Every structure is written in C-alpha cells, then in structure tokens.
Amino acid sequence: MIERETTPEERSERRHAILVVEDETLIRILVADELRARGFLVIEATNADEALAVLKTGTEIDLLITDIHMPGSMDGYALAQHVRQSFPLTKVMVASSDDSRARLADAHAIASKPFDFPLLFVAIKNLLTPGT
Amino acid sequence: MALNEPRTGHNETVLVVEDEVIVRMNISEYLRQCGYKVIEAAHADEALVVLKDKSVQVDLVFADLQTSGTMDGFALSRWVRQNRPEIDILLAGTIDRATEKAAEICEDGPLPKPYHPQLLLDRIKRLRARRPRG
C-alpha cells in the first residue's frame, strides 16, 4: 500500500490496489480471494464509510469495486460519484445483479452479479491498462 | 494467551475480526505477507457467518476484544469454544497488543516477517491520525 503521491508511470509498475466494497460477507471474501490469487493487493471494506476511511488515509487505490445496495451513510451510487469527484485517479466499477440499475451509476465500468470471474478480470485489465 | 500448538502457517487460515478498517487491513496484510491465508470480518456477526459455514477453513480466530455487532470478543470466544472447539482463539484489546500478537503469529508463519512489527504499529497509528475527525 503506497501512501505518497506517485506518478502515473510508478502507478503502472507497482502491484495494483483494489478496494472491494461489499456488505455480504461471503461474497466479499470470495471476490477478495479471487483477486488476491491474481496478484492484486486487495483491501476489503464492508460499507461506504469504511471505503472512504481507507481512501482518506491517502492509500492509493487503483480501482474501487462497489456493490450498489449497502447499508450505511451511502449506497454504491453515492460512493461511486464521490470517489469519481474526489479521487479522480481511482477507477470505479459498480456491481449489481441488475445491469440496468448498475448502468445508472457514475462509474467507469459495471460488473454483473453473481460475478463471472474471467469476465471480471478482463474488465479489470482493461480499466487498469495505462492510457484507457 | 499461548497458542495450543506451534503454528506452521502452511495452508493455515486466520480469521481477523476487527471493526476498524485501518487496523484490520494492515494486520491482515501483515499476516498474509507471513504466508497465512487471512479472512477479514468487520465484527462478530460477520465472523459468525464465516464460522457457521464449515466449508470455510479457519484455524485461528484473531479478534479485537471490543468488536461491534451483537457480541464482543469474549462472547465470540465463548461461541467458538462451544461450537468450533478445534479453532484457536487469540484476543487483543489494544492496537499495540494486536500488533504484538500479529508478530507472534508471524514468527510461526512459513515466511519471514516482512518488516518489524513496530513498523506495522507505526503505520497503523500514522494512517489513523490522517483520518478526518468528526
């Protein structure tokens, strides 16, 4: 987890950090496990408040993957919008079992639930490839 | 609390139960770097979801004493002793103690300690200090 400001070149060289925001415990564990197995640094948050607590420490997050329906002060829509405005270097992907609802979010990409991991990894690769 | 047996870390899974995300993510990542598989739970209720699913392997529960949710660390510990007696339990009440305990677990892990536990403690304290107040 890198805390200082880095250049885009440095960001592309280090291990990508993904913040997974999901209140369903077993789903979050599964997604985090799959992403770690792919070599990503994964930080887990159970709601938007935890996600923002992590982001506000200055920990650089390359990608936020958030569920839409979550308890707490913000749902996934509000979190996605906030992160896009306040942390413009962080890519945002929202996940939902209803694609039409996910498309309403202010996000770079959407992921369908239940997760199809091969498709998810392709989407992540596309998002994290420099220049996209 | 002494662990029952020396831990080898090989394929061992630690369930970290800690409601403060900054502490949880740093302790968990430290233990992963020592070679453990780590499952994270934000409170006892999440831990119970994991522990009640016997398809999920857990060898050690590493819990904060004062987790939020419907039970604290002591109650969780009692639940584990009654329902999953094969699982070891380690309780820590402060960040300093949690860091110390993590370092002890790490000593028995398959990989060398990634960095001195004091650095882990310093890092957690530094990140917590950056959180906006109120």
Coordinates of C-alpha atoms in Angstrom, one line a residue:
Chain A
M1 CA 0.0 0.0 0.0
I2 CA 1.6 3.2 -1.2
E3 CA 0.8 6.4 0.7
R4 CA 2.7 9.1 -1.1
E5 CA 1.8 10.7 -4.4
T6 CA 3.2 8.8 -7.3
T7 CA 3.4 9.4 -11.0
P8 CA 1.2 7.6 -13.4
E9 CA 4.3 5.6 -14.5
E10 CA 5.0 4.5 -11.0
R11 CA 1.4 3.5 -10.5
S12 CA 1.5 1.2 -13.6
E13 CA 4.6 -0.5 -12.3
R14 CA 3.6 -1.4 -8.7
R15 CA 1.0 -4.0 -7.8
H16 CA -2.4 -2.7 -8.4
A17 CA -4.5 -2.0 -5.4
I18 CA -8.2 -2.8 -5.5
L19 CA -10.7 -1.7 -2.8
V20 CA -13.7 -4.1 -2.7
V21 CA -16.8 -2.7 -1.0
E22 CA -19.4 -5.4 -0.3
D23 CA -21.5 -5.9 2.8
E24 CA -22.3 -9.6 2.0
T25 CA -19.5 -11.3 4.0
L26 CA -19.1 -14.5 2.0
I27 CA -19.3 -12.7 -1.4
R28 CA -16.7 -10.2 -0.3
I29 CA -14.4 -12.9 0.9
L30 CA -14.8 -14.8 -2.4
V31 CA -14.1 -11.8 -4.6
A32 CA -11.2 -10.7 -2.5
D33 CA -9.7 -14.2 -2.6
E34 CA -10.0 -14.4 -6.4
L35 CA -8.4 -11.0 -6.9
R36 CA -5.5 -11.8 -4.5
A37 CA -5.0 -15.1 -6.3
R38 CA -4.5 -12.9 -9.4
G39 CA -1.8 -10.9 -7.7
F40 CA -3.8 -7.8 -6.8
L41 CA -3.4 -6.0 -3.5
V42 CA -6.9 -6.1 -2.1
I43 CA -8.4 -4.0 0.6
E44 CA -11.8 -5.0 1.9
A45 CA -14.5 -2.6 3.1
T46 CA -17.9 -3.6 4.4
N47 CA -19.6 -0.3 3.5
A48 CA -19.0 3.1 2.0
D49 CA -17.9 4.6 5.3
E50 CA -15.1 2.1 5.6
A51 CA -14.1 2.6 1.9
L52 CA -13.9 6.4 2.5
A53 CA -11.9 5.9 5.7
V54 CA -9.3 4.0 3.6
L55 CA -9.2 6.4 0.8
K56 CA -8.9 9.4 3.1
T57 CA -5.7 8.0 4.6
G58 CA -4.0 8.7 1.2
T59 CA -3.7 5.0 0.4
E60 CA -3.6 4.8 -3.3
I61 CA -6.4 2.8 -4.8
D62 CA -6.3 2.0 -8.5
L63 CA -9.8 0.5 -8.6
L64 CA -12.9 0.6 -6.5
I65 CA -15.3 -2.2 -6.9
T66 CA -18.5 -1.5 -5.1
D67 CA -21.8 -3.1 -4.6
I68 CA -24.8 -0.8 -5.2
H69 CA -27.1 -1.8 -2.3
M70 CA -25.3 -1.3 1.0
P71 CA -26.2 -0.2 4.5
G72 CA -24.5 2.8 6.0
S73 CA -24.5 6.5 5.1
M74 CA -24.0 6.0 1.4
D75 CA -25.0 3.4 -1.1
G76 CA -22.9 2.4 -4.1
Y77 CA -24.2 5.1 -6.3
A78 CA -23.3 7.8 -3.9
L79 CA -19.9 6.2 -3.2
A80 CA -19.1 5.9 -6.9
Q81 CA -20.0 9.5 -7.5
H82 CA -18.0 10.7 -4.5
V83 CA -14.9 8.7 -5.5
R84 CA -15.0 9.9 -9.1
Q85 CA -15.2 13.5 -7.9
S86 CA -12.7 13.3 -5.0
F87 CA -10.3 10.6 -6.1
P88 CA -10.1 11.0 -9.9
L89 CA -7.1 8.6 -10.2
T90 CA -9.2 5.8 -8.9
K91 CA -11.2 3.8 -11.4
V92 CA -14.7 2.9 -10.4
M93 CA -16.6 -0.3 -11.1
V94 CA -20.1 -0.9 -9.7
A95 CA -21.6 -4.4 -9.2
S96 CA -25.2 -5.4 -9.3
S97 CA -27.4 -8.3 -10.1
D98 CA -29.4 -5.8 -12.2
D99 CA -27.3 -4.3 -15.0
S100 CA -29.9 -1.7 -15.8
R101 CA -29.5 -0.3 -12.3
A102 CA -25.8 -0.6 -12.4
R103 CA -25.7 1.5 -15.6
L104 CA -27.3 4.4 -13.7
A105 CA -24.1 4.7 -11.6
D106 CA -21.4 7.2 -12.3
A107 CA -18.8 4.5 -13.0
H108 CA -16.1 3.5 -15.5
A109 CA -17.5 0.0 -15.7
I110 CA -20.2 -2.3 -14.4
A111 CA -19.9 -5.9 -13.2
S112 CA -22.8 -8.3 -13.2
K113 CA -23.5 -10.3 -10.1
P114 CA -23.1 -13.2 -9.5
F115 CA -19.5 -12.5 -10.6
D116 CA -18.2 -14.2 -13.7
F117 CA -14.5 -14.0 -12.7
P118 CA -12.9 -14.5 -16.2
L119 CA -15.1 -11.6 -17.5
L120 CA -14.4 -9.6 -14.3
F121 CA -10.6 -10.0 -14.8
V122 CA -10.8 -8.9 -18.4
A123 CA -12.8 -5.8 -17.4
I124 CA -10.3 -5.0 -14.6
K125 CA -7.3 -5.4 -17.0
N126 CA -9.0 -3.0 -19.5
L127 CA -9.6 -0.5 -16.8
L128 CA -6.1 -0.7 -15.3
T129 CA -4.2 -0.7 -18.5
P130 CA -2.4 2.7 -18.8
G131 CA -4.0 5.0 -21.4
T132 CA -7.5 3.7 -21.0
Chain B
M1 CA -2.7 -16.3 25.5
A2 CA -0.4 -19.0 24.4
L3 CA -1.4 -20.9 21.3
N4 CA -2.1 -24.6 21.8
E5 CA 0.5 -25.8 19.3
P6 CA 3.3 -24.2 17.3
R7 CA 1.8 -22.9 14.1
T8 CA 3.3 -23.8 10.8
G9 CA 1.4 -21.3 8.7
H10 CA 1.2 -23.8 5.9
N11 CA -2.3 -23.5 4.5
E12 CA -3.4 -22.1 7.8
T13 CA -6.2 -19.6 7.8
V14 CA -6.6 -16.8 10.3
L15 CA -9.9 -15.0 10.7
V16 CA -9.2 -11.5 11.7
V17 CA -12.2 -9.8 13.5
E18 CA -11.6 -6.1 13.8
D19 CA -14.1 -3.3 13.3
E20 CA -11.7 -0.6 12.5
V21 CA -10.9 -0.9 8.8
I22 CA -7.5 0.8 9.0
V23 CA -6.3 -1.6 11.7
R24 CA -7.9 -4.6 10.0
M25 CA -6.4 -4.1 6.6
N26 CA -2.9 -3.6 8.0
I27 CA -2.9 -6.5 10.4
S28 CA -4.4 -8.8 7.7
E29 CA -1.9 -7.8 5.1
Y30 CA 1.0 -8.3 7.5
L31 CA -0.2 -11.8 8.3
R32 CA -0.7 -12.5 4.5
Q33 CA 2.9 -11.5 4.0
C34 CA 3.9 -14.0 6.6
G35 CA 2.2 -16.7 4.5
Y36 CA -1.1 -17.1 6.1
K37 CA -4.4 -17.1 4.4
V38 CA -6.5 -14.4 6.0
I39 CA -10.2 -13.9 6.1
E40 CA -11.4 -10.5 7.3
A41 CA -14.5 -9.8 9.3
A42 CA -15.6 -6.4 10.5
H43 CA -17.4 -7.6 13.6
A44 CA -18.5 -10.7 15.4
D45 CA -21.7 -11.2 13.3
E46 CA -19.6 -11.3 10.1
A47 CA -17.2 -13.7 11.9
L48 CA -20.2 -16.0 12.7
V49 CA -21.3 -16.1 9.1
V50 CA -17.8 -17.4 8.3
L51 CA -17.6 -19.8 11.3
K52 CA -21.0 -21.3 10.7
D53 CA -20.1 -22.2 7.2
K54 CA -18.0 -25.3 7.8
S55 CA -16.8 -25.4 4.2
V56 CA -14.6 -22.4 5.1
Q57 CA -11.4 -23.5 6.8
V58 CA -10.5 -21.4 9.8
D59 CA -7.6 -22.4 12.1
L60 CA -7.3 -19.3 14.3
V61 CA -9.7 -16.5 15.2
F62 CA -7.8 -13.3 15.9
A63 CA -10.3 -10.9 17.4
D64 CA -10.5 -7.5 18.9
L65 CA -12.0 -7.6 22.4
Q66 CA -14.5 -4.9 21.7
T67 CA -15.8 -5.7 18.3
S68 CA -19.1 -4.1 17.3
G69 CA -22.2 -6.1 16.5
T70 CA -24.2 -8.3 18.7
M71 CA -21.3 -9.8 20.6
D72 CA -17.9 -8.7 21.8
G73 CA -14.6 -10.6 21.5
F74 CA -15.3 -12.5 24.8
A75 CA -18.7 -13.7 23.6
L76 CA -17.3 -14.7 20.2
S77 CA -14.6 -16.6 22.0
R78 CA -17.2 -18.5 24.1
W79 CA -19.2 -19.3 20.9
V80 CA -16.1 -20.6 19.2
R81 CA -15.1 -22.8 22.2
Q82 CA -18.6 -24.3 22.3
N83 CA -19.2 -24.7 18.6
R84 CA -15.9 -24.9 16.8
P85 CA -13.5 -26.2 19.6
E86 CA -10.9 -27.2 17.0
I87 CA -10.2 -23.5 16.3
D88 CA -7.7 -21.5 18.4
I89 CA -8.7 -18.1 19.6
L90 CA -6.5 -15.1 20.2
L91 CA -7.9 -11.9 21.7
A92 CA -6.3 -8.5 21.7
G93 CA -7.6 -5.4 23.4
T94 CA -5.5 -2.6 22.0
I95 CA -3.7 -1.9 18.7
D96 CA -0.4 -2.3 20.4
R97 CA -1.3 -5.7 21.7
A98 CA -2.9 -6.7 18.3
T99 CA 0.4 -5.8 16.6
E100 CA 2.4 -7.7 19.1
K101 CA 0.1 -10.8 18.7
A102 CA 0.3 -10.5 14.9
A103 CA 4.1 -10.5 15.2
E104 CA 3.9 -13.6 17.4
I105 CA 1.7 -15.4 14.9
C106 CA 4.0 -14.3 12.1
E107 CA 7.0 -15.8 13.9
D108 CA 5.5 -19.2 13.3
G109 CA 4.5 -18.5 9.7
P110 CA 6.1 -20.1 6.7
L111 CA 7.6 -16.8 5.5
P112 CA 9.9 -14.4 7.4
K113 CA 8.4 -11.4 9.0
P114 CA 8.0 -8.8 6.2
Y115 CA 9.1 -6.0 8.4
H116 CA 9.5 -5.2 12.1
P117 CA 6.2 -5.2 14.0
Q118 CA 7.0 -1.7 15.3
L119 CA 6.8 -0.5 11.7
L120 CA 3.3 -2.1 11.5
L121 CA 2.3 -0.3 14.6
D122 CA 3.7 3.0 13.4
R123 CA 2.0 2.6 10.1
I124 CA -1.4 1.9 11.7
K125 CA -1.0 4.9 14.0
R126 CA 0.1 7.2 11.2
L127 CA -2.9 6.2 9.0
R128 CA -5.3 6.5 11.8
A129 CA -4.0 10.0 12.5
R130 CA -4.8 11.0 9.0
R131 CA -8.5 10.2 9.3
P132 CA -10.7 13.2 9.3
R133 CA -12.3 13.8 12.7
G134 CA -16.0 14.2 13.3

